[in-house]
Short mmCIF file of N, CA and C in Angstrom, two decimals:
data_model
loop_
_atom_site.label_atom_id
_atom_site.label_comp_id
_atom_site.label_asym_id
_atom_site.label_seq_id
_atom_site.Cartn_x
_atom_site.Cartn_y
_atom_site.Cartn_z
N UNK A 10 -20.94 162.31 91.47
CA UNK A 10 -21.44 160.93 92.06
C UNK A 10 -20.38 159.91 92.52
N UNK A 11 -19.93 159.27 91.26
CA UNK A 11 -18.67 158.03 91.63
C UNK A 11 -17.69 158.54 92.64
N UNK A 12 -17.33 159.71 92.39
CA UNK A 12 -16.29 159.98 93.42
C UNK A 12 -16.89 160.03 94.64
N UNK A 13 -18.14 160.31 95.11
CA UNK A 13 -18.68 160.26 96.61
C UNK A 13 -18.54 158.85 96.80
N UNK A 14 -18.98 157.97 96.11
CA UNK A 14 -19.10 156.58 96.28
C UNK A 14 -17.65 155.86 96.60
N UNK A 15 -16.69 156.53 95.44
CA UNK A 15 -15.48 155.97 95.64
C UNK A 15 -14.72 156.60 97.05
N UNK A 16 -15.11 157.98 97.47
CA UNK A 16 -14.79 158.44 98.92
C UNK A 16 -15.29 157.42 100.11
N UNK A 17 -16.83 157.10 100.02
CA UNK A 17 -17.44 156.73 101.07
C UNK A 17 -16.55 155.11 101.19
N UNK A 18 -16.37 154.60 100.27
CA UNK A 18 -15.64 153.32 100.24
C UNK A 18 -14.53 153.36 100.78
N UNK A 19 -13.84 154.06 100.20
CA UNK A 19 -12.19 154.46 101.06
C UNK A 19 -12.21 154.60 102.52
N UNK A 20 -13.15 155.33 103.15
CA UNK A 20 -13.55 155.82 104.09
C UNK A 20 -13.97 154.68 105.16
N UNK A 21 -15.18 154.03 104.62
CA UNK A 21 -15.38 153.00 105.69
C UNK A 21 -14.97 151.25 105.33
N UNK A 22 -13.86 151.49 104.32
CA UNK A 22 -13.30 150.07 104.17
C UNK A 22 -12.42 149.70 105.50
N UNK A 23 -11.62 150.79 106.03
CA UNK A 23 -10.81 150.27 107.42
C UNK A 23 -11.85 149.91 108.38
N UNK A 24 -12.71 150.28 108.68
CA UNK A 24 -13.93 149.79 109.84
C UNK A 24 -14.31 148.59 109.17
N UNK A 25 -14.59 148.34 107.97
CA UNK A 25 -15.20 146.60 107.96
C UNK A 25 -14.16 145.98 107.88
N UNK A 26 -12.69 146.21 107.58
CA UNK A 26 -11.60 145.53 107.82
C UNK A 26 -11.51 145.09 109.43
N UNK A 27 -11.85 146.29 110.31
CA UNK A 27 -11.56 145.90 111.90
C UNK A 27 -12.81 145.18 112.21
N UNK A 28 -13.70 145.00 111.98
CA UNK A 28 -14.88 144.48 112.30
C UNK A 28 -14.66 142.86 111.94
N UNK A 29 -14.17 142.81 110.79
CA UNK A 29 -13.79 141.24 110.38
C UNK A 29 -12.62 140.48 111.23
N UNK A 30 -12.21 141.68 111.69
CA UNK A 30 -10.81 140.79 112.63
C UNK A 30 -10.97 140.76 114.24
N UNK A 31 -12.31 141.09 114.65
CA UNK A 31 -12.55 140.91 115.93
C UNK A 31 -12.42 139.49 116.45
N UNK A 32 -12.00 139.34 117.78
CA UNK A 32 -11.66 137.83 117.91
C UNK A 32 -12.93 137.36 118.54
N UNK A 33 -13.01 136.02 117.94
CA UNK A 33 -14.03 134.99 118.58
C UNK A 33 -13.50 134.30 119.81
N UNK A 34 -14.45 134.12 120.83
CA UNK A 34 -14.29 133.09 121.73
C UNK A 34 -15.13 131.78 122.02
N UNK A 35 -14.47 130.39 122.02
CA UNK A 35 -15.69 129.45 122.28
C UNK A 35 -16.53 129.95 123.73
N UNK A 36 -17.61 129.32 123.54
CA UNK A 36 -18.33 129.32 124.92
C UNK A 36 -19.31 127.86 125.14
N UNK A 37 -19.62 127.93 126.19
CA UNK A 37 -20.46 126.89 126.69
C UNK A 37 -22.15 127.41 126.64
N UNK A 38 -22.81 126.85 125.69
CA UNK A 38 -24.30 127.01 125.58
C UNK A 38 -24.70 126.99 126.40
N UNK A 39 -25.74 127.20 126.95
CA UNK A 39 -26.65 127.25 128.11
C UNK A 39 -27.52 125.49 127.94
N UNK A 40 -27.89 125.15 126.51
CA UNK A 40 -28.40 123.81 126.54
C UNK A 40 -27.50 122.89 127.18
N UNK A 41 -26.01 123.02 126.20
CA UNK A 41 -25.22 122.02 126.84
C UNK A 41 -24.86 121.99 128.47
N UNK A 42 -24.88 123.29 128.91
CA UNK A 42 -24.79 123.16 130.43
C UNK A 42 -25.73 122.56 131.16
N UNK A 43 -26.84 123.15 130.98
CA UNK A 43 -28.31 122.40 131.29
C UNK A 43 -28.14 120.70 131.17
N UNK A 44 -27.71 120.15 130.35
CA UNK A 44 -27.90 118.65 129.86
C UNK A 44 -26.74 118.35 130.84
N UNK A 45 -25.43 118.82 130.90
CA UNK A 45 -24.52 118.21 132.05
C UNK A 45 -24.69 118.33 133.15
N UNK A 46 -25.35 119.13 133.48
CA UNK A 46 -25.95 119.36 135.51
C UNK A 46 -27.14 118.41 135.34
N UNK A 47 -28.12 118.09 134.68
CA UNK A 47 -29.02 117.28 134.79
C UNK A 47 -28.12 115.70 134.63
N UNK A 48 -27.09 115.47 133.79
CA UNK A 48 -26.56 114.16 133.72
C UNK A 48 -25.98 113.94 135.20
N UNK A 49 -25.44 115.03 135.63
CA UNK A 49 -24.64 114.88 137.00
C UNK A 49 -25.51 114.41 138.03
N UNK A 50 -26.53 115.11 138.17
CA UNK A 50 -27.47 114.91 139.21
C UNK A 50 -28.04 113.40 139.28
N UNK A 51 -28.52 113.28 137.70
CA UNK A 51 -28.85 111.93 137.80
C UNK A 51 -27.70 110.78 138.25
N UNK A 52 -26.51 110.90 137.67
CA UNK A 52 -25.86 109.82 138.01
C UNK A 52 -25.25 109.82 139.67
N UNK A 53 -25.50 110.81 140.24
CA UNK A 53 -25.32 110.91 141.67
C UNK A 53 -26.60 110.11 142.42
N UNK A 54 -27.80 110.66 142.05
CA UNK A 54 -29.09 110.00 142.20
C UNK A 54 -29.26 108.93 142.08
N UNK A 55 -28.93 108.17 141.03
CA UNK A 55 -28.84 106.65 140.89
C UNK A 55 -28.05 106.08 141.98
N UNK A 56 -27.16 106.71 142.63
CA UNK A 56 -26.14 105.75 143.74
C UNK A 56 -26.62 106.49 145.17
N UNK A 57 -28.14 107.09 145.06
CA UNK A 57 -28.70 107.41 146.33
C UNK A 57 -28.07 108.67 146.99
N UNK A 58 -27.39 109.57 146.05
CA UNK A 58 -26.97 110.91 146.94
C UNK A 58 -27.31 112.05 146.02
N UNK A 59 -27.93 112.81 146.87
CA UNK A 59 -28.39 114.06 146.89
C UNK A 59 -27.53 115.20 147.11
N UNK A 60 -26.98 115.81 145.58
CA UNK A 60 -26.23 116.61 145.48
C UNK A 60 -26.48 117.88 144.59
N UNK A 61 -26.11 118.68 144.83
CA UNK A 61 -25.84 120.27 144.11
C UNK A 61 -25.10 120.15 142.88
N UNK A 62 -25.67 120.56 141.99
CA UNK A 62 -24.40 120.73 140.39
C UNK A 62 -24.31 122.00 139.90
N UNK A 63 -23.35 122.77 139.68
CA UNK A 63 -23.56 124.05 139.40
C UNK A 63 -22.66 124.01 138.21
N UNK A 64 -22.99 124.64 136.87
CA UNK A 64 -21.91 125.04 136.08
C UNK A 64 -21.44 126.18 135.71
N UNK A 65 -20.75 126.57 135.52
CA UNK A 65 -20.07 128.05 135.37
C UNK A 65 -19.34 128.64 133.88
N UNK A 66 -19.97 129.42 133.64
CA UNK A 66 -19.07 130.05 132.42
C UNK A 66 -17.72 129.94 132.38
N UNK A 67 -16.65 130.17 131.49
CA UNK A 67 -15.45 130.94 131.76
C UNK A 67 -15.18 131.73 132.60
N UNK A 68 -16.32 132.57 132.39
CA UNK A 68 -15.71 133.87 133.34
C UNK A 68 -15.99 133.71 134.88
N UNK A 69 -16.45 132.36 135.26
CA UNK A 69 -16.98 132.13 136.63
C UNK A 69 -18.53 132.28 136.76
N UNK A 70 -19.30 133.13 135.94
CA UNK A 70 -20.76 133.20 136.37
C UNK A 70 -21.23 132.14 136.08
N UNK A 71 -22.26 131.55 136.92
CA UNK A 71 -22.93 130.47 137.20
C UNK A 71 -23.98 130.76 136.28
N UNK A 72 -23.94 129.69 135.22
CA UNK A 72 -24.92 129.26 134.02
C UNK A 72 -26.30 128.23 134.51
N UNK A 73 -25.80 127.47 135.29
CA UNK A 73 -26.93 126.52 135.46
C UNK A 73 -26.53 126.16 136.93
N UNK A 74 -27.53 126.03 137.95
CA UNK A 74 -27.91 125.59 139.39
C UNK A 74 -28.69 124.74 139.64
N UNK A 75 -28.41 122.99 139.78
CA UNK A 75 -29.57 122.22 139.98
C UNK A 75 -29.12 121.68 141.43
N UNK A 76 -30.16 121.91 142.41
CA UNK A 76 -30.03 121.29 143.71
C UNK A 76 -31.27 119.92 143.65
N UNK A 77 -30.52 118.65 143.96
CA UNK A 77 -31.66 117.72 144.28
C UNK A 77 -32.27 117.80 145.38
N UNK A 78 -33.82 117.51 145.22
CA UNK A 78 -34.54 117.16 146.66
C UNK A 78 -33.78 116.66 147.52
N UNK A 79 -33.76 117.00 148.81
CA UNK A 79 -33.41 116.70 149.95
C UNK A 79 -31.47 116.90 150.04
N UNK A 80 -30.86 117.63 149.00
CA UNK A 80 -29.59 118.13 149.16
C UNK A 80 -29.21 119.26 150.30
N UNK A 81 -28.30 118.74 151.07
CA UNK A 81 -28.22 119.63 152.19
C UNK A 81 -28.16 121.16 151.91
N UNK A 82 -28.10 122.39 152.49
CA UNK A 82 -27.93 123.61 151.96
C UNK A 82 -26.76 124.09 151.58
N UNK A 83 -25.77 123.16 152.47
CA UNK A 83 -24.34 123.41 151.94
C UNK A 83 -23.56 123.40 150.92
N UNK A 84 -24.35 122.43 150.04
CA UNK A 84 -24.14 121.80 148.92
C UNK A 84 -24.17 122.84 147.68
N UNK A 85 -25.11 123.84 147.64
CA UNK A 85 -25.11 124.94 146.53
C UNK A 85 -23.94 125.71 146.84
N UNK A 86 -23.35 126.14 147.47
CA UNK A 86 -22.04 126.75 147.79
C UNK A 86 -21.30 126.14 147.50
N UNK A 87 -20.84 124.92 147.82
CA UNK A 87 -19.82 123.83 147.59
C UNK A 87 -19.72 123.66 145.85
N UNK A 88 -20.72 123.54 145.33
CA UNK A 88 -20.81 122.80 144.24
C UNK A 88 -20.81 124.28 143.07
N UNK A 89 -20.89 125.35 143.42
CA UNK A 89 -20.63 126.55 142.99
C UNK A 89 -18.98 126.96 143.18
N UNK A 90 -18.73 126.88 144.12
CA UNK A 90 -17.29 126.98 144.27
C UNK A 90 -16.34 126.05 143.61
N UNK A 91 -16.70 125.22 143.38
CA UNK A 91 -16.04 123.82 142.65
C UNK A 91 -15.97 124.23 141.62
N UNK A 92 -17.19 124.73 140.87
CA UNK A 92 -17.28 124.86 139.59
C UNK A 92 -16.24 126.08 139.00
N UNK A 93 -16.49 127.16 140.15
CA UNK A 93 -15.42 128.41 139.98
C UNK A 93 -14.11 128.19 139.93
N UNK A 94 -13.41 127.36 140.94
CA UNK A 94 -12.41 126.90 140.68
C UNK A 94 -11.50 126.14 139.74
N UNK A 95 -12.45 125.42 139.47
CA UNK A 95 -12.16 124.52 137.97
C UNK A 95 -11.84 125.26 137.02
N UNK A 96 -13.21 126.38 136.49
CA UNK A 96 -13.15 127.41 135.38
C UNK A 96 -11.68 128.52 135.37
N UNK A 97 -11.70 128.99 136.83
CA UNK A 97 -10.80 130.05 137.13
C UNK A 97 -9.37 129.47 136.95
N UNK A 98 -9.28 128.35 137.45
CA UNK A 98 -7.86 127.94 137.61
C UNK A 98 -7.56 126.58 136.31
N UNK A 99 -8.25 126.10 135.34
CA UNK A 99 -8.27 125.31 134.38
C UNK A 99 -8.23 123.98 134.78
N UNK A 100 -8.53 123.30 136.10
CA UNK A 100 -7.59 122.25 136.22
C UNK A 100 -8.66 121.63 137.49
N UNK A 101 -8.61 120.30 137.75
CA UNK A 101 -9.64 119.78 138.60
C UNK A 101 -9.40 120.19 139.81
N UNK A 102 -10.37 120.20 141.02
CA UNK A 102 -9.94 120.65 142.18
C UNK A 102 -9.46 119.45 143.21
N UNK A 103 -9.52 118.25 142.70
CA UNK A 103 -9.22 117.07 143.65
C UNK A 103 -7.33 117.57 143.31
N UNK A 104 -6.83 117.49 142.05
CA UNK A 104 -5.61 117.81 141.64
C UNK A 104 -4.85 118.69 142.31
N UNK A 105 -5.82 119.93 142.57
CA UNK A 105 -5.33 121.25 143.08
C UNK A 105 -5.13 121.24 144.62
N UNK A 106 -5.82 120.21 145.24
CA UNK A 106 -5.70 120.14 146.54
C UNK A 106 -4.80 119.18 146.68
N UNK A 107 -4.40 118.43 145.88
CA UNK A 107 -2.66 117.46 146.28
C UNK A 107 -1.54 118.43 146.11
N UNK A 108 -1.85 119.11 144.59
CA UNK A 108 -0.93 120.28 144.56
C UNK A 108 -0.66 120.89 145.78
N UNK A 109 -1.64 121.36 146.15
CA UNK A 109 -1.26 122.46 147.62
C UNK A 109 -0.71 121.65 148.57
N UNK A 110 -1.43 120.44 148.78
CA UNK A 110 -0.82 119.80 149.93
C UNK A 110 0.37 119.19 149.95
N UNK A 111 1.08 119.12 148.66
CA UNK A 111 2.46 118.61 148.68
C UNK A 111 3.41 119.44 148.45
N UNK A 112 2.78 120.62 148.40
CA UNK A 112 3.60 121.79 148.18
C UNK A 112 3.10 123.27 149.19
N UNK A 113 3.52 123.33 150.20
CA UNK A 113 3.46 124.09 151.18
C UNK A 113 3.50 125.76 150.96
N UNK A 114 4.66 125.77 150.06
CA UNK A 114 4.76 126.95 149.40
C UNK A 114 3.56 127.61 148.57
N UNK A 115 2.71 126.59 148.14
CA UNK A 115 1.26 127.10 147.45
C UNK A 115 0.08 127.12 148.04
N UNK A 116 0.26 127.17 149.30
CA UNK A 116 -1.06 127.19 150.10
C UNK A 116 -1.72 128.57 150.11
N UNK A 117 -1.13 129.67 149.56
CA UNK A 117 -1.42 130.83 149.60
C UNK A 117 -2.80 130.94 148.46
N UNK A 118 -2.39 129.69 147.55
CA UNK A 118 -3.25 129.70 146.62
C UNK A 118 -5.10 129.79 147.07
N UNK A 119 -5.15 128.94 148.42
CA UNK A 119 -6.61 129.09 149.33
C UNK A 119 -7.17 130.32 149.26
N UNK A 120 -6.19 131.21 149.52
CA UNK A 120 -6.71 132.67 150.13
C UNK A 120 -6.59 133.58 148.71
N UNK A 121 -6.61 133.09 147.32
CA UNK A 121 -6.54 133.59 146.43
C UNK A 121 -7.42 134.57 146.23
N UNK A 122 -8.92 134.01 146.45
CA UNK A 122 -10.17 134.59 145.80
C UNK A 122 -11.18 133.57 146.92
N UNK A 123 -12.18 134.54 147.60
CA UNK A 123 -13.04 133.78 148.67
C UNK A 123 -14.02 132.91 148.04
N UNK A 124 -13.77 132.70 146.67
CA UNK A 124 -15.19 131.88 146.00
C UNK A 124 -14.40 130.59 145.72
N UNK A 125 -12.88 130.28 145.94
CA UNK A 125 -12.09 129.11 145.74
C UNK A 125 -12.70 128.28 146.71
N UNK A 126 -12.90 126.48 146.32
CA UNK A 126 -13.46 125.86 147.02
C UNK A 126 -12.62 124.34 146.35
N UNK A 127 -11.42 124.05 147.14
CA UNK A 127 -10.38 123.59 147.02
C UNK A 127 -10.79 122.07 147.72
N UNK A 128 -11.68 121.41 147.09
CA UNK A 128 -11.85 119.82 147.24
C UNK A 128 -12.42 118.89 146.30
N UNK A 129 -12.24 117.94 146.22
CA UNK A 129 -12.52 117.04 145.01
C UNK A 129 -13.94 117.50 144.57
N UNK A 130 -14.27 117.15 143.27
CA UNK A 130 -15.77 117.28 142.46
C UNK A 130 -15.95 118.15 141.82
N UNK A 131 -14.64 118.97 141.53
CA UNK A 131 -14.85 120.28 140.28
C UNK A 131 -13.97 119.93 139.24
N UNK A 132 -14.24 119.91 138.18
CA UNK A 132 -13.52 119.85 136.71
C UNK A 132 -13.83 120.71 135.69
N UNK A 133 -12.81 121.20 135.06
CA UNK A 133 -12.75 121.97 134.01
C UNK A 133 -13.95 121.33 132.96
N UNK A 134 -14.46 122.32 132.10
CA UNK A 134 -15.16 121.98 131.04
C UNK A 134 -14.51 122.38 130.00
N UNK A 135 -13.77 121.46 129.07
CA UNK A 135 -13.12 121.83 127.56
C UNK A 135 -14.03 120.94 126.39
N UNK A 136 -14.16 121.91 125.45
CA UNK A 136 -14.39 121.76 124.41
C UNK A 136 -13.83 122.06 123.40
N UNK A 137 -13.18 120.73 122.26
CA UNK A 137 -12.30 121.03 121.52
C UNK A 137 -11.11 121.80 121.88
N UNK A 138 -10.56 121.14 122.94
CA UNK A 138 -9.69 121.48 123.60
C UNK A 138 -9.61 123.33 124.49
N UNK A 139 -10.75 124.00 123.98
CA UNK A 139 -10.90 125.10 124.79
C UNK A 139 -11.58 124.88 126.31
N UNK A 140 -11.17 125.91 126.95
CA UNK A 140 -11.80 126.06 128.09
C UNK A 140 -13.01 126.68 128.29
N UNK A 141 -13.92 126.54 128.74
CA UNK A 141 -15.19 126.97 128.42
C UNK A 141 -16.19 127.14 129.67
N UNK A 142 -15.59 126.45 130.75
CA UNK A 142 -16.38 126.57 132.06
C UNK A 142 -16.01 125.59 132.78
N UNK A 143 -16.78 125.38 133.93
CA UNK A 143 -16.41 124.40 134.89
C UNK A 143 -17.63 123.80 135.53
N UNK A 144 -17.38 122.65 135.94
CA UNK A 144 -18.76 121.97 136.47
C UNK A 144 -18.18 121.48 138.01
N UNK A 145 -18.89 121.83 138.91
CA UNK A 145 -18.76 121.24 140.46
C UNK A 145 -20.03 120.46 141.02
N UNK A 146 -19.64 119.77 141.70
CA UNK A 146 -20.87 118.63 142.61
C UNK A 146 -20.25 118.59 143.71
N UNK A 147 -21.48 118.70 144.75
CA UNK A 147 -21.24 118.72 146.10
C UNK A 147 -22.43 118.10 146.86
N UNK A 148 -22.16 117.17 147.94
CA UNK A 148 -23.21 116.71 148.72
C UNK A 148 -22.94 115.24 148.86
N UNK A 149 -22.15 114.30 148.20
CA UNK A 149 -22.05 113.07 147.98
C UNK A 149 -21.19 112.92 149.41
N UNK A 150 -21.14 111.56 149.45
CA UNK A 150 -20.41 111.34 150.84
C UNK A 150 -18.64 111.42 150.83
N UNK A 151 -18.40 111.58 149.61
CA UNK A 151 -16.99 111.63 149.41
C UNK A 151 -16.92 112.93 147.96
N UNK A 152 -15.39 113.49 148.09
CA UNK A 152 -15.02 114.51 147.09
C UNK A 152 -14.71 113.31 146.04
N UNK A 153 -14.62 112.44 145.76
CA UNK A 153 -14.09 111.21 144.93
C UNK A 153 -15.78 110.85 144.23
N UNK A 154 -16.52 110.60 145.00
CA UNK A 154 -18.11 110.59 144.00
C UNK A 154 -18.56 111.88 143.43
N UNK A 155 -18.16 112.86 144.03
CA UNK A 155 -18.85 114.12 143.40
C UNK A 155 -18.15 114.04 142.26
N UNK A 156 -17.01 113.82 141.74
CA UNK A 156 -15.83 113.91 140.91
C UNK A 156 -16.68 112.82 139.81
N UNK A 157 -16.77 111.75 140.03
CA UNK A 157 -17.33 110.60 139.08
C UNK A 157 -18.95 111.31 138.76
N UNK A 158 -19.40 111.88 139.69
CA UNK A 158 -20.96 112.49 138.99
C UNK A 158 -20.36 113.44 138.20
N UNK A 159 -19.83 114.34 138.55
CA UNK A 159 -19.21 115.53 137.29
C UNK A 159 -18.75 115.07 136.12
N UNK A 160 -17.95 113.98 136.01
CA UNK A 160 -17.52 113.05 135.03
C UNK A 160 -18.79 112.78 134.17
N UNK A 161 -19.81 111.95 134.70
CA UNK A 161 -20.90 111.90 133.97
C UNK A 161 -21.54 113.14 133.12
N UNK A 162 -21.44 114.17 133.92
CA UNK A 162 -22.17 115.25 133.09
C UNK A 162 -21.38 115.98 132.09
N UNK A 163 -19.83 115.41 132.13
CA UNK A 163 -19.06 116.14 131.33
C UNK A 163 -19.05 115.08 129.75
N UNK A 164 -19.28 113.84 130.45
CA UNK A 164 -19.38 112.95 129.27
C UNK A 164 -20.46 112.94 128.67
N UNK A 165 -21.84 113.69 129.04
CA UNK A 165 -23.16 113.73 128.60
C UNK A 165 -22.91 114.59 127.14
N UNK A 166 -22.35 115.74 127.42
CA UNK A 166 -21.98 116.79 126.29
C UNK A 166 -20.55 116.42 125.53
N UNK A 167 -20.11 115.32 125.89
CA UNK A 167 -18.77 115.17 125.08
C UNK A 167 -17.89 116.30 125.41
N UNK A 168 -17.40 116.64 126.52
CA UNK A 168 -16.64 117.53 126.84
C UNK A 168 -15.60 116.63 127.29
N UNK A 169 -14.28 117.20 127.33
CA UNK A 169 -13.07 116.62 127.85
C UNK A 169 -12.91 116.72 129.27
#
């Protein structure tokens, strides 16, 4: 009996050690994503702008999409594309647009993935230094205003 227990323990120990060594990754919880999206919509609404706000996970999959009443139909694709771009490339879309504009040899970035939208209004979502997603706002009169509303969303959840 003791031999059986010892043999089982010896055989199962490598599996237990392996399970303990599985990597973990930070992620953006749905509740935080929803809070950020609501704060961004509210910030733009307070200024009289009807926008859509998308929050995507690090994988680029949409977690939350809010469309304000009377927001244009194009704002859904715009906000989702900006969020995807920021999550995928880990940078703000306004900075990316400037990077491409000032370096013509980087123009191919625009064609890298059809989901990329390289216009101001997208920001990466970082929590504790880890990239966990992206936020995109579309529909305000300028990308700078879209970005300001996106920043309000990040501030609402304490993201960087």
